[in-house]
mmCIF file with all atom_site columns, C-alpha atoms in Angstrom:
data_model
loop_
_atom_site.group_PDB
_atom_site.id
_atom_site.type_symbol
_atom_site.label_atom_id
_atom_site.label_alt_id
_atom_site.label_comp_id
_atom_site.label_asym_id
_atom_site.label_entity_id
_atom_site.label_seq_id
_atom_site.pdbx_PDB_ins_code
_atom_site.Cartn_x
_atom_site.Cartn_y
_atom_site.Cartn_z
_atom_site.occupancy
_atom_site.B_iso_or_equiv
_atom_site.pdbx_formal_charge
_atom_site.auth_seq_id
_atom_site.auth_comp_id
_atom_site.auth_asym_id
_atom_site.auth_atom_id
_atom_site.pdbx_PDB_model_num
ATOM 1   C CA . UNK A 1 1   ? 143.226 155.271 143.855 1.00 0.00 ? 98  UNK A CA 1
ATOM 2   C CA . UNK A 1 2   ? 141.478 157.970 141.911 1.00 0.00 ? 99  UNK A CA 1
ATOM 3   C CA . UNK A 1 3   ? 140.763 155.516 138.840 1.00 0.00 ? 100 UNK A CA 1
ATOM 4   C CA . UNK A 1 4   ? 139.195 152.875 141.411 1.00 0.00 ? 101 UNK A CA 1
ATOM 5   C CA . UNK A 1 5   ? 137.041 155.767 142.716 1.00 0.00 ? 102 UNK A CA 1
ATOM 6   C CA . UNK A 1 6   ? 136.146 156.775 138.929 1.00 0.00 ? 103 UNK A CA 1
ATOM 7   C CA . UNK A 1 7   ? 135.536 152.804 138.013 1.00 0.00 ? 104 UNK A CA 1
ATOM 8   C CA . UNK A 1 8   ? 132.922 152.759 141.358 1.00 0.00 ? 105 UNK A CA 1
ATOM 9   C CA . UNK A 1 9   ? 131.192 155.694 140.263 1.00 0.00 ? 106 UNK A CA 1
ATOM 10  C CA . UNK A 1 10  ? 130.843 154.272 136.465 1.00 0.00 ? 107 UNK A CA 1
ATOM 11  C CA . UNK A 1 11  ? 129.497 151.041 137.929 1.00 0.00 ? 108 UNK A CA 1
ATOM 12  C CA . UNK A 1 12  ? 126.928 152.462 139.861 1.00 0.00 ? 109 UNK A CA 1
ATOM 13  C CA . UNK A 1 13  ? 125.789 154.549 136.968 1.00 0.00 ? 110 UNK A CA 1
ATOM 14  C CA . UNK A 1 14  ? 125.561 151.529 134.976 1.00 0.00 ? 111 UNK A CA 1
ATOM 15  C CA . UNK A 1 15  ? 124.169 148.999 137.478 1.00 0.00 ? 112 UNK A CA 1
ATOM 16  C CA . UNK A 1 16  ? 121.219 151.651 139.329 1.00 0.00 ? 113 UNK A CA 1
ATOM 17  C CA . UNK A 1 17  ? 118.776 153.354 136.432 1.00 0.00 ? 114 UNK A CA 1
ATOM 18  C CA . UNK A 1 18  ? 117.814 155.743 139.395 1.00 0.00 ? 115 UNK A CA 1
ATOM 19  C CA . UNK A 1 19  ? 121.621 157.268 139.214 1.00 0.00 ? 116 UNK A CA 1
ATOM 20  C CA . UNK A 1 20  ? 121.497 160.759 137.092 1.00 0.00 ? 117 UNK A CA 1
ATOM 21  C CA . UNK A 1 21  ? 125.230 161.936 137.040 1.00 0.00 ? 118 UNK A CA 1
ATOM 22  C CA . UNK A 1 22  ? 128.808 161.332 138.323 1.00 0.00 ? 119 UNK A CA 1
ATOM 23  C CA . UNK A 1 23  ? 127.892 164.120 141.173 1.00 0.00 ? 120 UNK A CA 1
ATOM 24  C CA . UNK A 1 24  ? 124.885 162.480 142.264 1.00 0.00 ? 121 UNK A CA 1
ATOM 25  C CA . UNK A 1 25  ? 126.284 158.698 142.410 1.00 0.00 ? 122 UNK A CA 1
ATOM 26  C CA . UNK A 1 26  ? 129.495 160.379 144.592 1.00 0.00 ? 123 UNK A CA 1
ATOM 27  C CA . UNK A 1 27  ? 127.784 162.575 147.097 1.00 0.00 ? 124 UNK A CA 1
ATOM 28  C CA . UNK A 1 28  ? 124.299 160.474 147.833 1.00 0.00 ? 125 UNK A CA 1
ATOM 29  C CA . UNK A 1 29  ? 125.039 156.511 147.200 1.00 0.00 ? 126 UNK A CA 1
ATOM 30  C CA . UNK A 1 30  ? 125.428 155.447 150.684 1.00 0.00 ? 127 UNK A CA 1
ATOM 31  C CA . UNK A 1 31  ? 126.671 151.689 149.334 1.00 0.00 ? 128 UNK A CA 1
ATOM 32  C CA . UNK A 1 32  ? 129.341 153.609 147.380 1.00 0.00 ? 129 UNK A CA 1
ATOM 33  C CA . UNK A 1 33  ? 130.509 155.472 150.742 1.00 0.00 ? 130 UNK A CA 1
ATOM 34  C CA . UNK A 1 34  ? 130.398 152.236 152.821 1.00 0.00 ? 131 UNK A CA 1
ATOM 35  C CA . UNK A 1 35  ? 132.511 150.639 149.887 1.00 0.00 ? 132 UNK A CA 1
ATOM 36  C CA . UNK A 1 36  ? 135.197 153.540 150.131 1.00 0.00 ? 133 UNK A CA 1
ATOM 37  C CA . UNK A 1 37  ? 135.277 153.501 154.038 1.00 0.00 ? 134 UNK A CA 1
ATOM 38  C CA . UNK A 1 38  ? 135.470 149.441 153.754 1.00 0.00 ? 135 UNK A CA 1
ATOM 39  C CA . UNK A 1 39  ? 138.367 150.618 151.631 1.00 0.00 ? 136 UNK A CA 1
ATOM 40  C CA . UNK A 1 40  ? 140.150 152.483 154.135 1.00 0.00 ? 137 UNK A CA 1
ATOM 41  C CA . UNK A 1 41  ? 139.160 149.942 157.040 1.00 0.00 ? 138 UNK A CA 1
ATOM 42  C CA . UNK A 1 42  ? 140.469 147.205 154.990 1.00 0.00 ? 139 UNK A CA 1
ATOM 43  C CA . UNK A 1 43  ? 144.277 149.445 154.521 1.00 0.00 ? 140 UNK A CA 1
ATOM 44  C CA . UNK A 1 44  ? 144.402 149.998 158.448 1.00 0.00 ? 141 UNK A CA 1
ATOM 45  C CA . UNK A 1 45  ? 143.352 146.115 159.141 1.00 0.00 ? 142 UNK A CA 1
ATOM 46  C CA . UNK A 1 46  ? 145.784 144.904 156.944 1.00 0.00 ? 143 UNK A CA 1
ATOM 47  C CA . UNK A 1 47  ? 148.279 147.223 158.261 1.00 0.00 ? 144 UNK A CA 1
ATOM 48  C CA . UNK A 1 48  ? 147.636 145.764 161.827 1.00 0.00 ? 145 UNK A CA 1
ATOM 49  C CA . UNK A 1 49  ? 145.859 148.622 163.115 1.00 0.00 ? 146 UNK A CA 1
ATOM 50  C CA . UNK A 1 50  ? 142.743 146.642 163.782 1.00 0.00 ? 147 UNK A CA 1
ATOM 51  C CA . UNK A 1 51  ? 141.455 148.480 166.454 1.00 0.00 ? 148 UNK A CA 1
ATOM 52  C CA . UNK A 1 52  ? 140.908 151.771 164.528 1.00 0.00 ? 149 UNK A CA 1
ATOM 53  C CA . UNK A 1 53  ? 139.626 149.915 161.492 1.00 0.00 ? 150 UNK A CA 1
ATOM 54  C CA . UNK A 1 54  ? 137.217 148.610 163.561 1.00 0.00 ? 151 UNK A CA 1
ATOM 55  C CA . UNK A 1 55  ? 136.566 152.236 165.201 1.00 0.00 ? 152 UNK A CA 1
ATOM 56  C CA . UNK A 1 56  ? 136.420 153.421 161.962 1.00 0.00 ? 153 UNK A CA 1
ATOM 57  C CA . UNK A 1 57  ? 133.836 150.735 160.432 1.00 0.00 ? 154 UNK A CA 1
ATOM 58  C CA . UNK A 1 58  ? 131.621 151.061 162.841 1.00 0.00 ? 155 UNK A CA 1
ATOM 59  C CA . UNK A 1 59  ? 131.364 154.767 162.145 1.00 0.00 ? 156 UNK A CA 1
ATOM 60  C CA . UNK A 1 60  ? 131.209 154.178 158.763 1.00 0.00 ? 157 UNK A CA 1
ATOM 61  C CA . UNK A 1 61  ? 128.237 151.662 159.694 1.00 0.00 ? 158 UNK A CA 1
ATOM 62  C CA . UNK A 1 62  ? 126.412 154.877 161.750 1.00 0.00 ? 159 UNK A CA 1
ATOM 63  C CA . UNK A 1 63  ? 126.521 156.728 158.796 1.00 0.00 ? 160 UNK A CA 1
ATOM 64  C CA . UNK A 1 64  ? 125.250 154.327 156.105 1.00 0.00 ? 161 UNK A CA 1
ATOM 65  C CA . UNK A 1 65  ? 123.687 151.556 157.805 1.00 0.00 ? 162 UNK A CA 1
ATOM 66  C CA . UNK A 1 66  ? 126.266 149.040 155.930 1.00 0.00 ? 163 UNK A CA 1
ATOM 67  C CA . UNK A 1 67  ? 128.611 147.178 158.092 1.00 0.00 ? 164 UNK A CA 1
ATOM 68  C CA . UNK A 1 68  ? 131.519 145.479 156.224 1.00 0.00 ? 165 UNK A CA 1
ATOM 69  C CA . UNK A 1 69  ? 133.996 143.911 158.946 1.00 0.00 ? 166 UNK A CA 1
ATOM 70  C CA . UNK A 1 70  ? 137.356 145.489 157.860 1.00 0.00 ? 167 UNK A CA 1
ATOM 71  C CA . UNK A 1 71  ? 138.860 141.707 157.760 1.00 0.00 ? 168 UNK A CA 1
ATOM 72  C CA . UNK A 1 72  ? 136.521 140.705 154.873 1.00 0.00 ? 169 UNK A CA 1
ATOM 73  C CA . UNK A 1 73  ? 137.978 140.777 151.406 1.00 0.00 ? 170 UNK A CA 1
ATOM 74  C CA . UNK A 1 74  ? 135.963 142.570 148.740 1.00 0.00 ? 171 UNK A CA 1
ATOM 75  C CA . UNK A 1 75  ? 136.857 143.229 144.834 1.00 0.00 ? 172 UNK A CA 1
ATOM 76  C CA . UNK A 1 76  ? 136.393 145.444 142.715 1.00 0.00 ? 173 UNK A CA 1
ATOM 77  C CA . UNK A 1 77  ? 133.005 146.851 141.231 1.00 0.00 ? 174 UNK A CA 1
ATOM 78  C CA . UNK A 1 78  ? 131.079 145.731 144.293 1.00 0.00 ? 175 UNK A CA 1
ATOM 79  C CA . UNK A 1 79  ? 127.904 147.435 144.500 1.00 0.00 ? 176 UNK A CA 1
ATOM 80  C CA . UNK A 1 80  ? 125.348 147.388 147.112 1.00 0.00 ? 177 UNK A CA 1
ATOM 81  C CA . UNK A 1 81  ? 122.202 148.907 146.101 1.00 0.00 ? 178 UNK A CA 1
ATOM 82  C CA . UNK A 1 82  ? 119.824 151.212 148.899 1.00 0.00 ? 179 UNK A CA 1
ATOM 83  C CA . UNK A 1 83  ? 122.356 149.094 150.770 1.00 0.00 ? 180 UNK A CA 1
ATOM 84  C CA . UNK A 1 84  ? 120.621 149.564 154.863 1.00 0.00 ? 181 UNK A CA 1
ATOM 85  C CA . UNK A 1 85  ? 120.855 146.971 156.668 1.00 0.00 ? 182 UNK A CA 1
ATOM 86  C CA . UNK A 1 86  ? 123.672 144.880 154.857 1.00 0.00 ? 183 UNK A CA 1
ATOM 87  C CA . UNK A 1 87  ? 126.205 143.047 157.039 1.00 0.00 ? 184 UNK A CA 1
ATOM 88  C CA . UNK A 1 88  ? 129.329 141.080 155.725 1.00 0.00 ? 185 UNK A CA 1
ATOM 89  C CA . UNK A 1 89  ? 131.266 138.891 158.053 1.00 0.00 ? 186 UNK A CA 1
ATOM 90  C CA . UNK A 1 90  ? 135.171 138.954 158.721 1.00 0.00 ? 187 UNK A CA 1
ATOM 91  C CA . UNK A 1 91  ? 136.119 136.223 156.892 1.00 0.00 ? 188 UNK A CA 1
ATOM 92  C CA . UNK A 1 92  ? 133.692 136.834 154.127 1.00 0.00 ? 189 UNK A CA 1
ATOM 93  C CA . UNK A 1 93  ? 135.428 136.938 150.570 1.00 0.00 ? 190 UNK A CA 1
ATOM 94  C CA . UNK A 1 94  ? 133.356 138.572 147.444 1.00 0.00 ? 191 UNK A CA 1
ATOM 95  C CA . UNK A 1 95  ? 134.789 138.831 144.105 1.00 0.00 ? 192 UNK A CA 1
ATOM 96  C CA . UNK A 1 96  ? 134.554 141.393 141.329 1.00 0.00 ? 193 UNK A CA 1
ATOM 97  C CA . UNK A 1 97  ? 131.390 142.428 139.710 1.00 0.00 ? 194 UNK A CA 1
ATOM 98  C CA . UNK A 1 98  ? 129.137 141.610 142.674 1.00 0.00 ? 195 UNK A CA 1
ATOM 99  C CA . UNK A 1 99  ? 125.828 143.611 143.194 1.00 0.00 ? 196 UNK A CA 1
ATOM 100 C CA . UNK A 1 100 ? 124.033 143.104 146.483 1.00 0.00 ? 197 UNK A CA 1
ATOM 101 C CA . UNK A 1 101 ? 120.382 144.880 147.737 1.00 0.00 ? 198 UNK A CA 1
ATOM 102 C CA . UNK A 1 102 ? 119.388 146.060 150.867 1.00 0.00 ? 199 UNK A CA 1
ATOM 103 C CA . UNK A 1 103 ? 119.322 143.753 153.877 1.00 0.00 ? 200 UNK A CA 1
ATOM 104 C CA . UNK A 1 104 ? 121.645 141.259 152.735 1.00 0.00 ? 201 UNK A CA 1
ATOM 105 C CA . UNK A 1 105 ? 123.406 139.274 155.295 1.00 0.00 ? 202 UNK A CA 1
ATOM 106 C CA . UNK A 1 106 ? 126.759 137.192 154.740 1.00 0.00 ? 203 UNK A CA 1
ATOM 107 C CA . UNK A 1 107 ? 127.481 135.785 158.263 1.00 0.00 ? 204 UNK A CA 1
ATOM 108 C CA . UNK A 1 108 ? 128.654 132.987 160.242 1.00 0.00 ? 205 UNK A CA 1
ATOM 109 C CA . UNK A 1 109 ? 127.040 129.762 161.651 1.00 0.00 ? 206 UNK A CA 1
ATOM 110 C CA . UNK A 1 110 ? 129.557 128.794 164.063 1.00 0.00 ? 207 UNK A CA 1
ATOM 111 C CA . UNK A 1 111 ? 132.321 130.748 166.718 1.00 0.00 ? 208 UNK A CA 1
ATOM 112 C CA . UNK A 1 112 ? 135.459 129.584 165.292 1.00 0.00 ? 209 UNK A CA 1
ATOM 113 C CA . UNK A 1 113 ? 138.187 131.675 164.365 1.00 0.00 ? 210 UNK A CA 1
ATOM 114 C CA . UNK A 1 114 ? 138.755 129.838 161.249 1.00 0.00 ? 211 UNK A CA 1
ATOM 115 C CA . UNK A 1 115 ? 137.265 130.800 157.815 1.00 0.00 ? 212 UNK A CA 1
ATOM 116 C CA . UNK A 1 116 ? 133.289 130.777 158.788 1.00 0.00 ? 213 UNK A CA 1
ATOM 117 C CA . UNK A 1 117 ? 131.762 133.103 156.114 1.00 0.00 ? 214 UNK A CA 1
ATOM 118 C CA . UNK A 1 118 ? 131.016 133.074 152.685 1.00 0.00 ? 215 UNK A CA 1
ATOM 119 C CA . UNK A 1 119 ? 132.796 133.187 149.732 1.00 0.00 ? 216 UNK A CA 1
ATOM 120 C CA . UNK A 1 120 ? 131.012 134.976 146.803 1.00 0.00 ? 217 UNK A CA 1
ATOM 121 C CA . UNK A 1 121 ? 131.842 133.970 143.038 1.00 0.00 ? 218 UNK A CA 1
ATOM 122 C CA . UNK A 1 122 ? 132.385 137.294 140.287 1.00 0.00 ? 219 UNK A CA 1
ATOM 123 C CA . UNK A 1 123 ? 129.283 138.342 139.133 1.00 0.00 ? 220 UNK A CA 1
ATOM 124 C CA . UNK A 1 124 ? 126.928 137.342 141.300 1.00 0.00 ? 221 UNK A CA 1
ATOM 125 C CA . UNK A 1 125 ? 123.846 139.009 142.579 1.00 0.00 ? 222 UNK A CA 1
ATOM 126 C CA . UNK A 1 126 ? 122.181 138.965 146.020 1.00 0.00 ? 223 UNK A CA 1
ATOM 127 C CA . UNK A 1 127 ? 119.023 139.801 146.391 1.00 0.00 ? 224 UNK A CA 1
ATOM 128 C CA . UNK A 1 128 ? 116.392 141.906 148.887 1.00 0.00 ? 225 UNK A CA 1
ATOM 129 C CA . UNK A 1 129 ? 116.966 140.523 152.321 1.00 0.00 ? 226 UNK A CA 1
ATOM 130 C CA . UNK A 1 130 ? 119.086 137.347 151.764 1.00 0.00 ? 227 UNK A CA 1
ATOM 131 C CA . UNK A 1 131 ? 121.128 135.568 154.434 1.00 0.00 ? 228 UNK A CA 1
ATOM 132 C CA . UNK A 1 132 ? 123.892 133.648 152.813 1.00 0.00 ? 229 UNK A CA 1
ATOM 133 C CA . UNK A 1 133 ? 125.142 131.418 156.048 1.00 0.00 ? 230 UNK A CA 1
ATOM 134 C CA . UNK A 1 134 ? 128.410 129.900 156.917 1.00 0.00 ? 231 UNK A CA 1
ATOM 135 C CA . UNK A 1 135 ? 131.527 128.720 155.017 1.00 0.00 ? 232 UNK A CA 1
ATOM 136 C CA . UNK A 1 136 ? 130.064 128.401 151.508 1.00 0.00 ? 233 UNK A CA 1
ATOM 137 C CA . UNK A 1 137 ? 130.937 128.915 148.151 1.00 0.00 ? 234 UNK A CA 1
ATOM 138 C CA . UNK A 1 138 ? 128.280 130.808 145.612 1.00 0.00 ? 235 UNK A CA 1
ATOM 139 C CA . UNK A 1 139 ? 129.501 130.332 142.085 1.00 0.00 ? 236 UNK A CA 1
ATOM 140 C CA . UNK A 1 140 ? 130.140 132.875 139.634 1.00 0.00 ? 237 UNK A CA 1
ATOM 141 C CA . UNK A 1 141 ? 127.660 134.408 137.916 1.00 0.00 ? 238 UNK A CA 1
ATOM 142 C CA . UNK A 1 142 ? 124.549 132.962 139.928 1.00 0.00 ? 239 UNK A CA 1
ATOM 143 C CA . UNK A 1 143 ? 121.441 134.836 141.376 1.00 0.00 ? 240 UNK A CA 1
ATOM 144 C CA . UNK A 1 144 ? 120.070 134.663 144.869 1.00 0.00 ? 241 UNK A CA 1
ATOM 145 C CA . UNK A 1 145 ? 116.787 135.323 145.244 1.00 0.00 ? 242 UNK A CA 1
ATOM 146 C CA . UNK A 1 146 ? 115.114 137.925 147.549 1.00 0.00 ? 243 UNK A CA 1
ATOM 147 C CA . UNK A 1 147 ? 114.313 136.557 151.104 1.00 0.00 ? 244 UNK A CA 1
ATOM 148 C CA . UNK A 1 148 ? 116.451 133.437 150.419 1.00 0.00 ? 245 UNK A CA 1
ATOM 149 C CA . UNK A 1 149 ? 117.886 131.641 153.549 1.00 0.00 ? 246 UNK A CA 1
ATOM 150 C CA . UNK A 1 150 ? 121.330 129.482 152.244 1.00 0.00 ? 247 UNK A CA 1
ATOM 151 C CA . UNK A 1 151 ? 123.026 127.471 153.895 1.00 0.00 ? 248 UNK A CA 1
ATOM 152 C CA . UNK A 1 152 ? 124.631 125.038 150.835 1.00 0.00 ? 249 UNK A CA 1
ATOM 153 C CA . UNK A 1 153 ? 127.337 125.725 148.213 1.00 0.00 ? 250 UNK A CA 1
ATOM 154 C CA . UNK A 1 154 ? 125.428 127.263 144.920 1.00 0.00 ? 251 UNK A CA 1
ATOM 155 C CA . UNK A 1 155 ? 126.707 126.033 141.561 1.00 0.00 ? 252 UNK A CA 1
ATOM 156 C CA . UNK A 1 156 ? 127.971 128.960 139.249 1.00 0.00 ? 253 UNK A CA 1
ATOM 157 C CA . UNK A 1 157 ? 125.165 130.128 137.143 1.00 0.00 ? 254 UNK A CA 1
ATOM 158 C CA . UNK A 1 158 ? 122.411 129.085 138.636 1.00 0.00 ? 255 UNK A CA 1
ATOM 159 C CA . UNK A 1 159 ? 119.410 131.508 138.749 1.00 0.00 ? 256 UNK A CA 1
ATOM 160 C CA . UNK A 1 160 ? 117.067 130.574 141.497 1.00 0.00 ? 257 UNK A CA 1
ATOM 161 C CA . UNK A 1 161 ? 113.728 129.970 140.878 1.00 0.00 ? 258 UNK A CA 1
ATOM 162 C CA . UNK A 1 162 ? 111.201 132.034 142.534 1.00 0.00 ? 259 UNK A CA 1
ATOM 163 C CA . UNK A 1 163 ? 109.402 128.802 143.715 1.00 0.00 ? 260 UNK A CA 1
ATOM 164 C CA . UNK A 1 164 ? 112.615 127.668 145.793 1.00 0.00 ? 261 UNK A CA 1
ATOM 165 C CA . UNK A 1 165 ? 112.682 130.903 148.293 1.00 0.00 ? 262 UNK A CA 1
ATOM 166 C CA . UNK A 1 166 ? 114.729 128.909 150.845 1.00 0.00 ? 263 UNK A CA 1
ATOM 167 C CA . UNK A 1 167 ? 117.953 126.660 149.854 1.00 0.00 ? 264 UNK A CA 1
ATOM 168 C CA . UNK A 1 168 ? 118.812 124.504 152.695 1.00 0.00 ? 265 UNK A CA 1
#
């Protein structure tokens, strides 16, 4: 546990030019402390105490303005950057290396209690106010634009063009 919290501190030094030191990154980085209570949220939903996961996420939420539904599975080296406003879904799956900014949204389209969120390739990075919609795959390695609005599967490595805000 203490090397995971070492490994998130490293990655935010090495993903946000605005982090200074180890000390900084641990006590101020309110997408690294919505991370580490996801963390904890994720142990007690697992461990079928789902109503004080959710208790606890949603103060975690109050706190950083990040809500991360204690169901949803996250790797490692997820980042979120300035991070308010950021919501991932309960059946939302990101993988390892994944760096999302403020406002991002990974929901649902539909009220089913079957797999209705996004799954997120390794590597791949969300921009400013993105809503990623539904029960979609986003390959590894691509790059969502800021303000995008997707609803279709995105092919590994594709880097979207400025010109192509919305992929529907």
């Amino acid at each position: 546990m203490i090397n995971r919290i070492f490994e998130d501190i490293n990655n935010a030094l090495a993903r946000d030019p605005s982090a200074r030191n180890r000390l900084e990154v641990a006590l101020a980085f309110p997408g690294l402390h919505a991370v580490w209570g996801y963390r904890v949220a994720h142990f007690l939903w697992r461990a079928k105490f789902k109503l004080l996961a959710r208790i606890y996420s949603n103060w975690v939420r109050a706190v950083t303005g990040i809500e991360i539904h204690p169901g949803a599975r996250i790797g490692r080296r997820f980042f979120i950057d300035h991070g308010m406003g950021v919501v991932i879904g309960e059946t939302a799956i990101v993988g390892d290396d994944v760096m999302i900014y403020h406002d991002v949204t990974l929901g649902s389209r539909t009220f089913t209690k079957s797999k209705r969120h996004p799954t997120i390739g390794d590597g791949v990075v969300i921009g400013s106010g993105a809503r990623v919609i539904g029960n979609i795959t986003i390959g590894a390695g691509a790059r969502i634009s800021a303000n995008s609005v997707v609803v279709r599967d995105v092919a590994a490595k594709t880097n979207q063009d400025e010109s192509e805000n919305f992929v529907i």
